[in-house]
Short mmCIF file of C-alpha atoms in Angstrom, two decimals:
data_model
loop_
_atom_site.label_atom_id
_atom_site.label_comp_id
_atom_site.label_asym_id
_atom_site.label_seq_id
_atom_site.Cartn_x
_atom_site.Cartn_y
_atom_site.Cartn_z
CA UNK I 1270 116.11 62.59 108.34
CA UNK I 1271 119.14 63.33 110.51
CA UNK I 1272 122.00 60.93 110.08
CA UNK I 1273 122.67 59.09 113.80
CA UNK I 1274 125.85 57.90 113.69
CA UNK I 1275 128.34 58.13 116.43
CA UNK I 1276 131.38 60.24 116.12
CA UNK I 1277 133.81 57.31 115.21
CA UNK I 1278 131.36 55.75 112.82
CA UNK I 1279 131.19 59.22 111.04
CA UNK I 1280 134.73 59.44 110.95
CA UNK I 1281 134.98 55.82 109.41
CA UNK I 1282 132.17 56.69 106.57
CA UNK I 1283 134.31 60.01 106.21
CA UNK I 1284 137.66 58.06 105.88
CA UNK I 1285 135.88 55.50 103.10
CA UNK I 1286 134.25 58.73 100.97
CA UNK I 1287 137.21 60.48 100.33
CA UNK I 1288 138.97 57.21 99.76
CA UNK I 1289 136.20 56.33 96.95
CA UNK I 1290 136.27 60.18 95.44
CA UNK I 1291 140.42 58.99 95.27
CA UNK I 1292 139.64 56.11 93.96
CA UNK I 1293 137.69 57.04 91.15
CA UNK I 1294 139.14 60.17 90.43
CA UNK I 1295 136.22 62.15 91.11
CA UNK I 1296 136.48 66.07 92.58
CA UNK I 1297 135.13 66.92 95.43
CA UNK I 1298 131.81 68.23 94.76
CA UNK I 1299 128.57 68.17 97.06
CA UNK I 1300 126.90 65.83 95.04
CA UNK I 1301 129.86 63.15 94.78
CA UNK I 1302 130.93 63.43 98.61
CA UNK I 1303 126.93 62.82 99.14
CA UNK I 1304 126.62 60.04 96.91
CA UNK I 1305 129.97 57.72 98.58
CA UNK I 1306 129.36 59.11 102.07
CA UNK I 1307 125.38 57.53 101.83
CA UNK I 1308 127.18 54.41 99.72
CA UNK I 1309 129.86 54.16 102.73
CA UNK I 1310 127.23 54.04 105.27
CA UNK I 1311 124.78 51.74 103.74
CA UNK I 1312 121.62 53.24 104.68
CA UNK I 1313 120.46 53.63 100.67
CA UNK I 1314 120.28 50.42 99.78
CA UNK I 1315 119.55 50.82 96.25
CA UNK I 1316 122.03 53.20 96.44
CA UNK I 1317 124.55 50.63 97.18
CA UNK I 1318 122.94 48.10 94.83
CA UNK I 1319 123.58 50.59 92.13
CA UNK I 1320 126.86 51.57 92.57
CA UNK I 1321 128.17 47.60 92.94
CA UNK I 1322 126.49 46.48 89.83
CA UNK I 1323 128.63 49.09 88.57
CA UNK I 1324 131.58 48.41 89.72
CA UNK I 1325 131.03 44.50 89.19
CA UNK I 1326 130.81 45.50 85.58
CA UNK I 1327 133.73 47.48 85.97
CA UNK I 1328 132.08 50.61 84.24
CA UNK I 1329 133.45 53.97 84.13
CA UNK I 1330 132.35 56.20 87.21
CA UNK I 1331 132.40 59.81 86.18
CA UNK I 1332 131.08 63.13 87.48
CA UNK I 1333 128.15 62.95 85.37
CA UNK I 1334 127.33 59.52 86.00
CA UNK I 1335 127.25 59.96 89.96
CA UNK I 1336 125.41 63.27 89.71
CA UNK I 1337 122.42 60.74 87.73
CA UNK I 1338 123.04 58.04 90.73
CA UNK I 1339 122.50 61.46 92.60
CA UNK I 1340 119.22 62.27 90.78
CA UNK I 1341 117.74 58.95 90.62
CA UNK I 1342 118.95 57.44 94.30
CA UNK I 1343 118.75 60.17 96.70
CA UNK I 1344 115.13 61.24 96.51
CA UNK I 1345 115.60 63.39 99.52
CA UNK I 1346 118.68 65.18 98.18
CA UNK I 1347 118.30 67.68 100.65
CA UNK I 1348 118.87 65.83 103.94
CA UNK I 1349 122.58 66.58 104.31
CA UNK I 1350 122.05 70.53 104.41
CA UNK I 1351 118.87 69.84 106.33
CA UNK I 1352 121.10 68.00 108.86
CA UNK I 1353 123.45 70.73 109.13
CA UNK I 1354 120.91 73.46 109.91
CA UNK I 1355 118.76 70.70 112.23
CA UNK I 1356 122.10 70.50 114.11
CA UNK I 1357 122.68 74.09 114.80
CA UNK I 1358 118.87 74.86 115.65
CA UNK I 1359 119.15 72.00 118.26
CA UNK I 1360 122.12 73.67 119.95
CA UNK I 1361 120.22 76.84 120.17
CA UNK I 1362 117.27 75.34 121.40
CA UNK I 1363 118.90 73.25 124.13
CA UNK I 1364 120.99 76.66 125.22
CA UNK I 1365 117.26 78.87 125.34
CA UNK I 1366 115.74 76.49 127.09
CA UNK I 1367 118.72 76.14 129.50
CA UNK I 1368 117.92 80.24 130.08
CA UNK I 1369 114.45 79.68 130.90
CA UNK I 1370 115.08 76.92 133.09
CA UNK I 1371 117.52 79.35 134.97
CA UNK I 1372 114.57 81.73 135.57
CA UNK I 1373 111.32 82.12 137.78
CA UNK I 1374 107.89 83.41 137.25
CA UNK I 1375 105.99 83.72 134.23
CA UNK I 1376 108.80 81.98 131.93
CA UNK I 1377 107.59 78.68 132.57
CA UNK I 1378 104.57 78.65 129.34
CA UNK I 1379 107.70 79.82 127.42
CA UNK I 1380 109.32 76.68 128.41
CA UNK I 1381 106.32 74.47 127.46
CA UNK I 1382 106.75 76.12 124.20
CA UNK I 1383 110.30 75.09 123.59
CA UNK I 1384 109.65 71.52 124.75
CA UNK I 1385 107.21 71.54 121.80
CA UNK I 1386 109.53 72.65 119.33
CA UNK I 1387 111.72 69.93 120.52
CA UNK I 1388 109.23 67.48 119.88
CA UNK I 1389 108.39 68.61 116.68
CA UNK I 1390 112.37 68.41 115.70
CA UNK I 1391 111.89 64.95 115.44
CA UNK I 1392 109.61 64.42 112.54
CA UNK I 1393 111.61 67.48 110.07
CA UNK I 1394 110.84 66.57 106.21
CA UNK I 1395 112.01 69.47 104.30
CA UNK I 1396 112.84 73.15 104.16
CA UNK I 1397 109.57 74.36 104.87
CA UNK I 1398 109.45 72.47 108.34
CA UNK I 1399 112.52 73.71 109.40
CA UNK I 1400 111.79 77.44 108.53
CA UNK I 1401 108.16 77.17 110.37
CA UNK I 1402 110.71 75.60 113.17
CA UNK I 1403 112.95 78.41 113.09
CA UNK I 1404 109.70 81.25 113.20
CA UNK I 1405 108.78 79.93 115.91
CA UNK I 1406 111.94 79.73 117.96
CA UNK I 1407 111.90 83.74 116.40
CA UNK I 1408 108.64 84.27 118.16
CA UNK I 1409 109.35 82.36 121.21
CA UNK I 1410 112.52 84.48 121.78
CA UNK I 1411 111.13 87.66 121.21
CA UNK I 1412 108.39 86.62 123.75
CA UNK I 1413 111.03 85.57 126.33
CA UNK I 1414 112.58 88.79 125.58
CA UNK I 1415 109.55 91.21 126.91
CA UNK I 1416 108.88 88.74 129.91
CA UNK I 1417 112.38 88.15 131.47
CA UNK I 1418 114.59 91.26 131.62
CA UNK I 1419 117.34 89.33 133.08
CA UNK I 1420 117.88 87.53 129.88
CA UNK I 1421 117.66 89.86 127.67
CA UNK I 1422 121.27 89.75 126.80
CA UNK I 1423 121.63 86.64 126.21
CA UNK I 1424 118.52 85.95 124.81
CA UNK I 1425 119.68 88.49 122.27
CA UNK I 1426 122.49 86.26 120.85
CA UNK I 1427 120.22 83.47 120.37
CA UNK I 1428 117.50 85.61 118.49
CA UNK I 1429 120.66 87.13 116.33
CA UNK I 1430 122.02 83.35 115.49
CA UNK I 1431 118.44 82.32 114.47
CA UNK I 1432 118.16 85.38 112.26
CA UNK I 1433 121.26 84.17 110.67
CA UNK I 1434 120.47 80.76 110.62
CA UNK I 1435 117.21 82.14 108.16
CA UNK I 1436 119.87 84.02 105.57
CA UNK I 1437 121.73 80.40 105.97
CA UNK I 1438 118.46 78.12 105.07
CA UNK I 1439 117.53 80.63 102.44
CA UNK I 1440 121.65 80.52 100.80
CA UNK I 1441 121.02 76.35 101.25
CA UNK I 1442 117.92 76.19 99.42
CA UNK I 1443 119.22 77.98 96.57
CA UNK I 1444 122.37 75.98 96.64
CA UNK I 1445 120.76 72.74 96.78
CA UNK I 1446 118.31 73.85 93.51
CA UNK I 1447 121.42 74.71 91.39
CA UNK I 1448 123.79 73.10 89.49
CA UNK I 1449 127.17 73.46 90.62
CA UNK I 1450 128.57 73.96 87.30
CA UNK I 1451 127.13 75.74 85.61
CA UNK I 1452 124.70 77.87 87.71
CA UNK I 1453 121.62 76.96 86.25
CA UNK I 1454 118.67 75.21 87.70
CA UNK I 1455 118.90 71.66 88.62
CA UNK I 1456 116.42 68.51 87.99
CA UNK I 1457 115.47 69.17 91.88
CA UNK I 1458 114.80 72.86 91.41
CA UNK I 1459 113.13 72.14 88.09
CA UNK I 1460 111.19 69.22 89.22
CA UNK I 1461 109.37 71.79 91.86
CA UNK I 1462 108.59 74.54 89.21
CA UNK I 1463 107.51 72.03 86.43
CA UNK I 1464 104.61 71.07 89.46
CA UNK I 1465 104.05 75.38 90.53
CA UNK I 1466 103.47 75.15 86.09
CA UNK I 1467 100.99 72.16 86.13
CA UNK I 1468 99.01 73.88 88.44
CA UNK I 1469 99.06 77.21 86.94
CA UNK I 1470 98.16 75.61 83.60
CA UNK I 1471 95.07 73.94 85.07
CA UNK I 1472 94.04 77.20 87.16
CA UNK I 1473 94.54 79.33 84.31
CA UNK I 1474 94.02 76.67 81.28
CA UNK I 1475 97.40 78.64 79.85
CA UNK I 1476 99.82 76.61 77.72
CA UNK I 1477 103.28 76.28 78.69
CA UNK I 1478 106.43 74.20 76.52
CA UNK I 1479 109.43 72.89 77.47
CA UNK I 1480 112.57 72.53 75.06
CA UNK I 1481 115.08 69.61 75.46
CA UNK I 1482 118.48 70.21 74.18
CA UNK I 1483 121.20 68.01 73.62
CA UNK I 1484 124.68 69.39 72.58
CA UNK I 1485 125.84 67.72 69.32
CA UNK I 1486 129.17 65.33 69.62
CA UNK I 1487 129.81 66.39 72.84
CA UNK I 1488 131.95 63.25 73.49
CA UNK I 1489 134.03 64.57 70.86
CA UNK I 1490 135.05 67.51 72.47
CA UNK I 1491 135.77 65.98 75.71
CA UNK I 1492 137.91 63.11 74.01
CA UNK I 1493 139.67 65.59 71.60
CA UNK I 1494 140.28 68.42 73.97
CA UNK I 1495 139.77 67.16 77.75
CA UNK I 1496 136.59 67.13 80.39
CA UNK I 1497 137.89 70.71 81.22
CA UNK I 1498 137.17 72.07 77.88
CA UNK I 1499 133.78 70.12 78.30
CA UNK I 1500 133.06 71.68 81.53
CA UNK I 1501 133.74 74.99 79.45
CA UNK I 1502 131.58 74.57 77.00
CA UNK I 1503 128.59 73.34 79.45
CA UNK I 1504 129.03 76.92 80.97
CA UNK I 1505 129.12 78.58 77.93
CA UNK I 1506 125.74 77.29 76.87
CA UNK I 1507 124.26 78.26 79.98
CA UNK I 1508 125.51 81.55 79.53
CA UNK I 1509 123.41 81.58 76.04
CA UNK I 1510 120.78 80.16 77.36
CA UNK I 1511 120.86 82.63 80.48
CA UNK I 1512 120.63 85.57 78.19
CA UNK I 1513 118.12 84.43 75.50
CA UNK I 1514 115.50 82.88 77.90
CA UNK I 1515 112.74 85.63 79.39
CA UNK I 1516 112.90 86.84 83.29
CA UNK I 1517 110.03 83.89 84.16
CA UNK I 1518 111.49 81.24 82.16
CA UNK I 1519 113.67 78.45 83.14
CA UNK I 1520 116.84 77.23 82.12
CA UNK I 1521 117.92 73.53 83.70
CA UNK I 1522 120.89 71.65 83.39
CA UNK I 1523 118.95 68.41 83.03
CA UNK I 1524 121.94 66.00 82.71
CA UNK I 1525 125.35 65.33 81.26
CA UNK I 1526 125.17 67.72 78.26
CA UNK I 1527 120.98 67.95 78.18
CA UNK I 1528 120.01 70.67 79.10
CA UNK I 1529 115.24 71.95 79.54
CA UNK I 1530 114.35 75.14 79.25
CA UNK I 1531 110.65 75.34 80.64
CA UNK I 1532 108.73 78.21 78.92
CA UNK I 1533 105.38 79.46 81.25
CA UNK I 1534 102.95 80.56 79.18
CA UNK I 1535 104.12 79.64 75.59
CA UNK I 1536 102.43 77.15 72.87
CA UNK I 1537 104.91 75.02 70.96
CA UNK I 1538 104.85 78.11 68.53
CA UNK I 1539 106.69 80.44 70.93
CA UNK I 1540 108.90 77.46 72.28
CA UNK I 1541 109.88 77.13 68.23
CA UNK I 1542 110.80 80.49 67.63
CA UNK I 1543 112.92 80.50 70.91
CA UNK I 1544 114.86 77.01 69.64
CA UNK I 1545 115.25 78.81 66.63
CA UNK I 1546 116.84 82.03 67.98
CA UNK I 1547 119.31 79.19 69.88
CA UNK I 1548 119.93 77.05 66.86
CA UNK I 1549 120.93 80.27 64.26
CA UNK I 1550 122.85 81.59 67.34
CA UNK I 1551 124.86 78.50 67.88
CA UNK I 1552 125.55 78.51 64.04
CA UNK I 1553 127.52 82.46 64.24
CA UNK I 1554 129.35 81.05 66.69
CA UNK I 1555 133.14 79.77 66.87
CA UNK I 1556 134.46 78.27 70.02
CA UNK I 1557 137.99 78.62 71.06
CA UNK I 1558 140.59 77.60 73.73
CA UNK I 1559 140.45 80.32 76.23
CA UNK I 1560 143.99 79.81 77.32
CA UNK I 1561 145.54 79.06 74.12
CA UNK I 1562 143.18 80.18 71.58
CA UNK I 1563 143.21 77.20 69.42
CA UNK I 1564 140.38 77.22 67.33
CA UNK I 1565 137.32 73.74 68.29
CA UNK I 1566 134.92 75.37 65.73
CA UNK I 1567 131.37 75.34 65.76
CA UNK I 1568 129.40 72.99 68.78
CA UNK I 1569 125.87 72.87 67.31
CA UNK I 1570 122.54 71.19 68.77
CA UNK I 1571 119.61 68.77 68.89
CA UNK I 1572 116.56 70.22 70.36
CA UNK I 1573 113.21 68.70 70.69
CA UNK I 1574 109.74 70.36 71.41
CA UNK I 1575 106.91 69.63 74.26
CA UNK I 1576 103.35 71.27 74.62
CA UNK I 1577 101.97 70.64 78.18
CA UNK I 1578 98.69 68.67 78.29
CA UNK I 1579 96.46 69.21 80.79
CA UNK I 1580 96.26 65.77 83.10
CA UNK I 1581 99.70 64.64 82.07
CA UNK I 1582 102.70 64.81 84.47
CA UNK I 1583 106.14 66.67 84.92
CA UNK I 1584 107.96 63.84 83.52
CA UNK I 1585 105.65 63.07 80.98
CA UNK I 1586 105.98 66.28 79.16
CA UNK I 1587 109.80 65.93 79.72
CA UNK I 1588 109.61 62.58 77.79
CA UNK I 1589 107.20 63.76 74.70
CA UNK I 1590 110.73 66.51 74.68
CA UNK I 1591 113.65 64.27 74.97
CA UNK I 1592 111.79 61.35 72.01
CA UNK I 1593 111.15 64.97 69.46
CA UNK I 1594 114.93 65.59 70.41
CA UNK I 1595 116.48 61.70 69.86
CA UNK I 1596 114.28 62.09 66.47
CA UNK I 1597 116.59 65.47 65.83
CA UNK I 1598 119.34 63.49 66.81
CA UNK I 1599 118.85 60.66 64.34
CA UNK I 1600 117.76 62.55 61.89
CA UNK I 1601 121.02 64.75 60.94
CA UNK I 1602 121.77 66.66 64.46
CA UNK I 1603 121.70 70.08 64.48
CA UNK I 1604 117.37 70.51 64.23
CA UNK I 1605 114.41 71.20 65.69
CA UNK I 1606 111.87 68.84 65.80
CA UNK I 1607 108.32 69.38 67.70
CA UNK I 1608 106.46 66.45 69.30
CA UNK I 1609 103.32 66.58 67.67
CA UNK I 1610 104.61 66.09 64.64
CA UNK I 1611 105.77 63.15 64.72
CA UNK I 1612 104.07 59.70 64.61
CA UNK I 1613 104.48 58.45 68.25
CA UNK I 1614 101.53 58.28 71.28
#
């Protein structure tokens, strides 16, 4: 889980990253510092194998085509910000335990404690391992606390920084569910509630949907008026979709300019009517320059339609959307088309 490089070797893989990001003319985001730094290192071998069949090919490398090496290479996306917060709890750790040491008496089970917290360090998976980590150095701390008066300043620090190491893990988890751009959910983030849906749906044998949308001649727009503009216009869906969707629905940048919105609860009926409200909204609607003003006219959409079957998986009901919304595609852009009614298993 925790990258083990020496100092030098980090600053090497560090050097090479921002070199690629240069190279490529690629910003600085999370996702494209992760992707290089684990391509610079070599320790995601498909990774690697990826990215050089790419470049062999000499094909373009843009932000949206490193966030899908992203998606698709770097199952445990989380590992850098897990790293980070492993780091600091380690430090904290080592500098409690170097308290107890300094003390007599009945400290010593406290210290048993600790060295079992160490030892569980070592085998850290995901955020729910490192906050059962962090409630117990909480409980450990507050133990120390009533048993050794002598370190109760000090010990009080520690027991602050862990408190604040929580807000951080909570801040991190949020972070590493959302899309930078435009605030909505990401595939990670959506991934996890798609599975919290499957379950609910087989508990409660209640329906839910899931819409895949797909702006129209995007590429257009971004070779007409610039990647900027197309950044733009990514937010401004996901402010439509932000304020059309209900409180317990989900809207998820998906990809590129696809975007799922996951509807608990709702038969392809409801998911419909919801596409529809999108679709007739999209058509009122003029986009301008924000700077300049200059008119770009009216960005429609493809969206295709997705009941949930019992048995079937995440990504299963994600593919039944995304071949309704290809049909929409093909078929004229700008439509609605619903899974079930077309002829495909």
């Amino acid at each position: 889980m925790n990258y083990s490089e020496s100092n030098s070797q980090a600053g090497e893989f560090l050097r090479l990253t921002l070199g690629f990001l240069a190279q490529h003319n690629l910003s600085a985001t999370p996702v494209n510092y992760t992707v290089w730094y684990e391509y610079a290192s070599g320790k995601n071998l498909k990774l690697r194998q990826a990215i050089d069949r790419i470049l062999e090919k000499k094909l373009p490398l843009n932000n949206n085509h490193v966030e899908a090496l992203y998606q698709k290479f770097i199952s445990d996306g989380d590992r850098v910000v897990i790293s980070r917060l492993l780091t600091k709890l380690n430090l904290m750790l080592r500098e409690i335990t170097t308290y107890v040491v300094e003390t007599e008496g009945d400290l010593s089970t406290h210290g048993q404690a600790l060295d079992s917290l160490a030892d569980q360090m070592t085998d850290i998976h995901d955020y729910d391992d490192v906050k059962n980590i962090i409630n117990q150095m909480l409980d450990t701390t507050k133990a120390i606390l009533q048993s050794g008066a002598r370190l109760q300043t000090r010990m009080k620090v520690s027991s602050e920084d862990l408190k604040q190491l929580h807000k951080e893990l909570e801040v991190s988890q949020k972070e590493a569910r959302t899309d930078s751009l435009t605030g909505l959910t990401n595939r990670r983030g959506l991934e996890k509630r798609l599975e919290i849906e499957r379950i609910r749906a087989r508990q409660n044998n209640s329906p839910f949907s899931v819409i895949m949308l797909d702006i129209d001649h995007f590429k257009a727009v971004n070779d007409t008026f610039g990647h900027l503009v197309g950044d733009s216009l990514l937010k401004g869906f996901a402010d439509i979709f932000s304020n059309l969707v209900r409180r317990n629905d989900l809207a998820a940048r998906y990809g590129g300019e696809e975007f799922l919105i996951l509807l608990p609860e709702t038969n392809v009926e409801g998911a419909y009517a919801v596409s529809e409200k999108i679709r007739t909204l999209l058509c009122k609607k003029e986009w301008t320059l924000k700077d300049s003003g200059k008119r770009i006219g009216q960005i429609k959409a493809s969206m295709g339609i997705a009941q949930y079957k019992l048995g079937e998986t995440g990504n299963e009901v994600i593919t039944r959307a995304d071949k309704a919304m290809y049909q929409a595609k093909s078929t004229g852009r700008d439509r609605i088309v619903i899974h079930s009614d077309l002829n495909l298993c």
